[in-house]
Short mmCIF file of C-alpha atoms and ligand atoms in Angstrom, two decimals:
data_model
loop_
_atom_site.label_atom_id
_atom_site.label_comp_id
_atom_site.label_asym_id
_atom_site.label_seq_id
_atom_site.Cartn_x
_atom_site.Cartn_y
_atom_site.Cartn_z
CA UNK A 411 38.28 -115.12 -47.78
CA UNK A 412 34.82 -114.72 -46.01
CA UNK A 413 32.01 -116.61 -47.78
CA UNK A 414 30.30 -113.43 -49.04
CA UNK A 415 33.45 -112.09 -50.60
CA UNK A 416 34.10 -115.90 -52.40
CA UNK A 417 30.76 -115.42 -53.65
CA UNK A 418 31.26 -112.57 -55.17
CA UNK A 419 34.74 -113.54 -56.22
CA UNK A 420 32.84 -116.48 -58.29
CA UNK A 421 30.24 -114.39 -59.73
CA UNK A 422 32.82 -112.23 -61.03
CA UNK A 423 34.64 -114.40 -62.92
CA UNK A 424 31.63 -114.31 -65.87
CA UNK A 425 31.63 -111.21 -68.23
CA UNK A 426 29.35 -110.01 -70.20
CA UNK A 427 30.74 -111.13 -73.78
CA UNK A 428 29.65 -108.35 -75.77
CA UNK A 429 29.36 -110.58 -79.07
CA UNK A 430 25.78 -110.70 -79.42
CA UNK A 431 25.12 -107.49 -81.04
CA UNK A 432 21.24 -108.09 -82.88
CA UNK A 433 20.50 -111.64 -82.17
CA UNK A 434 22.55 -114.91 -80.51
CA UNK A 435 25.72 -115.90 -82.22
CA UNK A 436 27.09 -117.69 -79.23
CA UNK A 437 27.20 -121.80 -78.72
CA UNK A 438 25.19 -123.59 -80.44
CA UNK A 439 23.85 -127.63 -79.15
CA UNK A 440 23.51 -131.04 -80.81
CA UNK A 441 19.80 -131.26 -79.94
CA UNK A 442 19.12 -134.43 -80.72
CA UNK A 443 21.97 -136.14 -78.94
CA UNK A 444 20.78 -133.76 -75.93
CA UNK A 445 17.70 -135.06 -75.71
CA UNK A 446 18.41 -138.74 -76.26
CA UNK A 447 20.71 -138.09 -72.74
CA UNK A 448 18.14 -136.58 -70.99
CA UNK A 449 15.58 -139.68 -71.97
CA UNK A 450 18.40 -142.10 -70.91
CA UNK A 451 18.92 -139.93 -67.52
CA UNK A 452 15.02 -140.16 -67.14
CA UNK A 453 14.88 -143.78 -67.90
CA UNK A 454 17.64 -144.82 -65.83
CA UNK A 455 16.27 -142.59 -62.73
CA UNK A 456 12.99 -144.59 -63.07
CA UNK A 457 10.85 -141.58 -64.96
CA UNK A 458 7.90 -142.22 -66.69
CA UNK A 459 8.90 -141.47 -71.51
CA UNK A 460 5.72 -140.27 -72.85
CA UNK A 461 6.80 -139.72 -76.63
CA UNK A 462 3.95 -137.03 -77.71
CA UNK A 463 3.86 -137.14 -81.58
CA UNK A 464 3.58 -134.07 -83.66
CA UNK A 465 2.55 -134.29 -87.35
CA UNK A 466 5.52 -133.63 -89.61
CA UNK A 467 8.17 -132.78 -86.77
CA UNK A 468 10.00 -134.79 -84.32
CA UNK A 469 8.07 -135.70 -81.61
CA UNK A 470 8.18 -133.76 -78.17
CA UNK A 471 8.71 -135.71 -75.00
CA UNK A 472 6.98 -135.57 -71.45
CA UNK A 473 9.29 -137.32 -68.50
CA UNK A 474 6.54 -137.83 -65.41
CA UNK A 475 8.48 -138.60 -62.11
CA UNK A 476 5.81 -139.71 -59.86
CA UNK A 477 6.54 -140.94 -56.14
CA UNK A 478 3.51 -140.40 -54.43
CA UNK A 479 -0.19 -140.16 -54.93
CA UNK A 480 -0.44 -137.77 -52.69
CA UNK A 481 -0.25 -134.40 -54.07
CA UNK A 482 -0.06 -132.82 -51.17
CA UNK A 483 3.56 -133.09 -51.90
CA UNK A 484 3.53 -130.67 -54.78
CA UNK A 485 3.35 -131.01 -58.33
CA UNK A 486 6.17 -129.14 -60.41
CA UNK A 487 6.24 -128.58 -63.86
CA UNK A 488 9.36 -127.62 -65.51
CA UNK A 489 9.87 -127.13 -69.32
CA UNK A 490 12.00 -125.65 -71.79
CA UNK A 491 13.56 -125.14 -75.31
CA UNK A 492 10.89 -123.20 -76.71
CA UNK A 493 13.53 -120.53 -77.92
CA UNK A 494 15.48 -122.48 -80.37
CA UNK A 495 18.27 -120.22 -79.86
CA UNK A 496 18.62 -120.79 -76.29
CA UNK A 497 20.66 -123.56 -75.76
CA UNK A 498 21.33 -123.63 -71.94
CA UNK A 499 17.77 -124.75 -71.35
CA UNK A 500 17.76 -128.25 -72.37
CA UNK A 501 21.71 -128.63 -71.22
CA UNK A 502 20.33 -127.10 -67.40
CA UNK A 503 17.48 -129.86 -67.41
CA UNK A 504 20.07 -132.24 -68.76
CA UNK A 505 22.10 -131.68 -65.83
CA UNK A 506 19.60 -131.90 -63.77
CA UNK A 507 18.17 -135.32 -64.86
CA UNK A 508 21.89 -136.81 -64.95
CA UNK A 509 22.43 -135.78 -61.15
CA UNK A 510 18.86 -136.93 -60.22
CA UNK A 511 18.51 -134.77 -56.98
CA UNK A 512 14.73 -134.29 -56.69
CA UNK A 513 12.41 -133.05 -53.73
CA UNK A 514 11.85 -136.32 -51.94
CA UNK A 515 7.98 -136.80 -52.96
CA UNK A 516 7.12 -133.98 -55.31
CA UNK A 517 5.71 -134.90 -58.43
CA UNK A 518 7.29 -133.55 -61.50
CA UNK A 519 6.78 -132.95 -64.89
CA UNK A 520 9.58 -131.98 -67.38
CA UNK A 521 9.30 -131.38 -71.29
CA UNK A 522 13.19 -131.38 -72.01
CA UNK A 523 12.55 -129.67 -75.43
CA UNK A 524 9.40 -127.80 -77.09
CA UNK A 525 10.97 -126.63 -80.17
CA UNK A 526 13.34 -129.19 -81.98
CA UNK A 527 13.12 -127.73 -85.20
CA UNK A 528 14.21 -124.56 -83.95
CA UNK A 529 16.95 -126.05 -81.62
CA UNK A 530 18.80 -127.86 -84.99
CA UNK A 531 18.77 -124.43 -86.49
CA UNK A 532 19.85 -121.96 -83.71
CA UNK A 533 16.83 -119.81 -84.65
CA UNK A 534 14.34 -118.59 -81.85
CA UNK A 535 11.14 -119.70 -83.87
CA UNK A 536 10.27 -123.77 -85.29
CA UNK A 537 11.32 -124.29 -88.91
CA UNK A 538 8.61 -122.38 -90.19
CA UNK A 539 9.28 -119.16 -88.40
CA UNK A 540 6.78 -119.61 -86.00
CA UNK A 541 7.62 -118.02 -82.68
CA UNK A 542 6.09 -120.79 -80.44
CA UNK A 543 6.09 -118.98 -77.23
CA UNK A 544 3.43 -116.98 -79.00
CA UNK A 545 0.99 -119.55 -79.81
CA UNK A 546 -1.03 -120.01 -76.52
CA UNK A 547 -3.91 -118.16 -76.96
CA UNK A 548 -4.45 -118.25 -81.03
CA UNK A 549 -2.67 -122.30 -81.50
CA UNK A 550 -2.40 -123.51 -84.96
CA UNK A 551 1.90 -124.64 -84.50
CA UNK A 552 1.61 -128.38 -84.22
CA UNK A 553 4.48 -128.20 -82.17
CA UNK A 554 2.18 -126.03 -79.79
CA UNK A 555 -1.56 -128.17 -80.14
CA UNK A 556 0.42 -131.25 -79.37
CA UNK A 557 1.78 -129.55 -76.03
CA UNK A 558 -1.41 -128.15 -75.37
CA UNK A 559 -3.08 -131.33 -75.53
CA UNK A 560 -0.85 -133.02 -73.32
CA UNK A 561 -1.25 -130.18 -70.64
CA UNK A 562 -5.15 -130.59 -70.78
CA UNK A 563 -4.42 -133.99 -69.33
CA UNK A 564 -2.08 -133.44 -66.34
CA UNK A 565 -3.16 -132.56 -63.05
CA UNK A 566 -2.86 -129.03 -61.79
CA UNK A 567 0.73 -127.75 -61.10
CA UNK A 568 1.65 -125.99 -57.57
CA UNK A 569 4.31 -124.43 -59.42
CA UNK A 570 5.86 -123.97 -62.84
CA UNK A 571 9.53 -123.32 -64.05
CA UNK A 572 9.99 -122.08 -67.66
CA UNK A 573 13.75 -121.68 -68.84
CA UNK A 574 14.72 -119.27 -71.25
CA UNK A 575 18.12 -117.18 -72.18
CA UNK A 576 17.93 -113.76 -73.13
CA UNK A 577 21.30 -112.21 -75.49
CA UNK A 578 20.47 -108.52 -74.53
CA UNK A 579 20.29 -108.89 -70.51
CA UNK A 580 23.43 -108.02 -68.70
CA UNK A 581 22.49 -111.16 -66.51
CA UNK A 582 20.01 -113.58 -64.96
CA UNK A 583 16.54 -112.64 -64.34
CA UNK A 584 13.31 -113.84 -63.35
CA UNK A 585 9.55 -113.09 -64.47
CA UNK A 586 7.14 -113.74 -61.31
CA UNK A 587 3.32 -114.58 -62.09
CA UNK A 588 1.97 -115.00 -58.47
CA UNK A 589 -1.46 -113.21 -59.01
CA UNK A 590 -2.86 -114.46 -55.84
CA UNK A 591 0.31 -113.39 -53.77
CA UNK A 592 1.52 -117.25 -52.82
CA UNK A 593 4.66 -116.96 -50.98
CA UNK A 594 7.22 -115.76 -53.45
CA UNK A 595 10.19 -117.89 -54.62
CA UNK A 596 11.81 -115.16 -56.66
CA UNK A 597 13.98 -113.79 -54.23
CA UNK A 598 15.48 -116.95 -52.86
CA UNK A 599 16.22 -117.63 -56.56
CA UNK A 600 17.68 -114.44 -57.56
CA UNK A 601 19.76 -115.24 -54.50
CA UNK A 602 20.82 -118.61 -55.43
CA UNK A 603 22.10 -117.65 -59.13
CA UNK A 604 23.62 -114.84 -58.01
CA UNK A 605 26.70 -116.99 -56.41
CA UNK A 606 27.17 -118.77 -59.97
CA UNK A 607 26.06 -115.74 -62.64
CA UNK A 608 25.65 -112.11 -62.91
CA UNK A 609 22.34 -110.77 -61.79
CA UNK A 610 20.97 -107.84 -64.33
CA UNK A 611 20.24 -105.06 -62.00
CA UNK A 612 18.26 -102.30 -64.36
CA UNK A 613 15.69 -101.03 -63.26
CA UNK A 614 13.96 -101.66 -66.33
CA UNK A 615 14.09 -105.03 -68.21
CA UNK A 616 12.43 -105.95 -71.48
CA UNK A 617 10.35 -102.82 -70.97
CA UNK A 618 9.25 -103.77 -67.71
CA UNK A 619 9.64 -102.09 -64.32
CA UNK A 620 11.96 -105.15 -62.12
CA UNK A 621 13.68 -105.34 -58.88
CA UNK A 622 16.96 -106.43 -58.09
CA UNK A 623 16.59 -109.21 -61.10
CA UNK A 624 12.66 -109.80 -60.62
CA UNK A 625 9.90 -108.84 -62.85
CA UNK A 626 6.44 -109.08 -61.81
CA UNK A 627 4.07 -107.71 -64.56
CA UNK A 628 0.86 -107.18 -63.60
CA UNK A 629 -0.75 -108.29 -66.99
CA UNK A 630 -3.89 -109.67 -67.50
CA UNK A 631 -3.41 -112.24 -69.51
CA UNK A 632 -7.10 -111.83 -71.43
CA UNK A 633 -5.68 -108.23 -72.67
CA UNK A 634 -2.87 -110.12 -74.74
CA UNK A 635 -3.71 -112.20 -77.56
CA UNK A 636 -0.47 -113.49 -78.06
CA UNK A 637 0.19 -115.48 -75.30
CA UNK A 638 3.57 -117.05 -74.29
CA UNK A 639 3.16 -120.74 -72.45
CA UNK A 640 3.18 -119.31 -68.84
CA UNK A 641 0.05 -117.34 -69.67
CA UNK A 642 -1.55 -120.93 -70.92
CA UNK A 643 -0.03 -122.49 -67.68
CA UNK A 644 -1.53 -119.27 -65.80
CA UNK A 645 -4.92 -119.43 -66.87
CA UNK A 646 -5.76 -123.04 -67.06
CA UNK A 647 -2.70 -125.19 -65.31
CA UNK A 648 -1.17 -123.19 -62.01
CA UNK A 649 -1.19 -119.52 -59.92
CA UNK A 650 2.59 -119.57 -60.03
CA UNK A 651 4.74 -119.51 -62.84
CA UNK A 652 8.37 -118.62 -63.35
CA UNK A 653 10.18 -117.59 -66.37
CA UNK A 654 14.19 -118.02 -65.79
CA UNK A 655 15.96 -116.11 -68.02
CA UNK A 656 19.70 -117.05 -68.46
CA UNK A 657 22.04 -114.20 -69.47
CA UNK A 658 22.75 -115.98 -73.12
CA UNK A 659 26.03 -113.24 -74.21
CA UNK A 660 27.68 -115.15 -71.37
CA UNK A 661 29.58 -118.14 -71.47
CA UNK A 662 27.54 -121.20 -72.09
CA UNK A 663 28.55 -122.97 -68.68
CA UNK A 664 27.77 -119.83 -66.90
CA UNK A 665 24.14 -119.82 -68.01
CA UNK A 666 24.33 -123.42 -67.66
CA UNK A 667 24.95 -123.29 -64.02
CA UNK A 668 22.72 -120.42 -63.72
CA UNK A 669 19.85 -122.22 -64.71
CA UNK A 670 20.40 -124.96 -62.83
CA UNK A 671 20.68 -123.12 -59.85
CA UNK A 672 17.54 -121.44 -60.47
CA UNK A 673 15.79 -124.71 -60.40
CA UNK A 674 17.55 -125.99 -57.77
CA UNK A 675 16.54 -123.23 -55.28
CA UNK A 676 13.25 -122.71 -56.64
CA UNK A 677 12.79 -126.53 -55.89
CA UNK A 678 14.06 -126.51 -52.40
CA UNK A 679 12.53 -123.01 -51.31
CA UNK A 680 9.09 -124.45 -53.20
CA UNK A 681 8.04 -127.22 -50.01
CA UNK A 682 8.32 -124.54 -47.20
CA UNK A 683 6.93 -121.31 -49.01
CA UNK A 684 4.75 -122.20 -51.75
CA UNK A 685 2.36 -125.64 -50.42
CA UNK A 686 -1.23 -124.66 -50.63
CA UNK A 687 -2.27 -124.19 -46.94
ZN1 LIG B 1231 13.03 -117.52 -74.68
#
């Protein structure tokens, strides 16, 4: 078997479940125990805990891996778990801190879950039905201020990875803000997942014109008072954001791996394409 046809072989083997008819019903995580393995991954690996407390929730954590002064390397920020019923998120960045392959000098900064309450109850929103990834622009979510405060004090970010699942895609796909046209990692990406997961191929996604798995919306972000996180990160933290979206009426380990794969080659493709000049 030639390596093109194994690929495909592999990326056949995950089908669309069809289960998730009007919201996720699929897998569902032990948060809590998640996130205490990704803190003793990031501990072990040498990462900087910094426990950020949030009145009357559980406290979010920021893990800081920090090699080098010199940010000429890069600075990556990577996050997830805002969707409390999208569990592949904090198992991909889980992975990812247990196997400890990073871009030799980047700096990186990782929030392994920014929606606990929402996480224990399989429900997209924080226990009090707040959707968080709609609380950038207008904050009043604790969960959201305390996130927000800790961005104000981090350095600015060459590139940002946001992971998400989506129940209604028929597989992986990326949303690209690059308003300033930096070398693109999408289509390495797309590439990458596409030997582990499904890509979804419409020509339309969430109401949005995409490509061959990649939507690049040309919003303004001041139009939109309801701003997700990458339109915070976009206006005061980065110029290029990514929003992975994990096919979530797949199999948990597919989405798993596609995530994971998605960082992966967005980390490796980053040094080469995206370095300021
Ligand atoms: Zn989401």
């Amino acid at each position: 078997m030639d390596s093109a046809t194994s690929k495909q072989a592999k990326a056949q083997i995950a089908q669309r479940l069809r289960k998730n008819i009007s919201s996720y019903l699929g897998e569902t995580i032990d948060i809590d125990a998640v996130l205490s393995d990704c803190l003793a991954a990031a501990k072990a690996n040498g990462w900087l805990i910094e426990e950020i407390p949030v009145p009357q929730k559980p406290s979010l954590f920021a893990l800081t891996r920090s090699p080098s002064a010199n940010t000429n390397h890069g600075s990556i920020y990577i996050s997830t778990g805002i969707h409390g019923d999208e569990p592949a998120g904090p198992l991909a960045v889980r992975e990812l801190l247990q196997e400890n392959q990073w871009p030799e000098n980047a700096n990186l900064f990782l929030i392994p879950c920014l929606n606990p309450t929402g996480l224990r109850l399989n429900r997209r929103e924080n226990d009090q039905g707040v959707d968080l990834n709609r609380e950038y622009l207008n904050t009043k979510a604790p969960e959201t201020l305390a996130h927000i405060h800790w961005m104000s004090r981090q350095p600015f970010f060459d590139v940002c990875l946001c992971l998400h699942e989506d129940w209604e895609s028929d597989g992986f796909y990326v949303y690209e803000l690059n308003p300033d046209n930096r070398p693109s990692l999408a289509d390495h990406v797309v590439a990458q997942v596409a030997e582990v997961c499904p890509i979804d191929l419409s020509e339309i996604i969430e109401g949005r014109p995409a490509q061959k798995g990649i939507i690049r919306p040309s919003v303004d972000p001041r139009s939109r008072p309801q701003w997700p996180e990458a339109f915070y990160l976009l206006s005061n933290k980065t110029r290029l954001s990514y929003t992975l979206e994990a096919p979530s009426d797949f199999p948990l380990p597919t989405r798993v791996t596609a995530l994971v794969a998605a960082v992966r080659a967005a980390l490796t493709a980053f040094p080469a394409t995206a370095r300021k000049p």
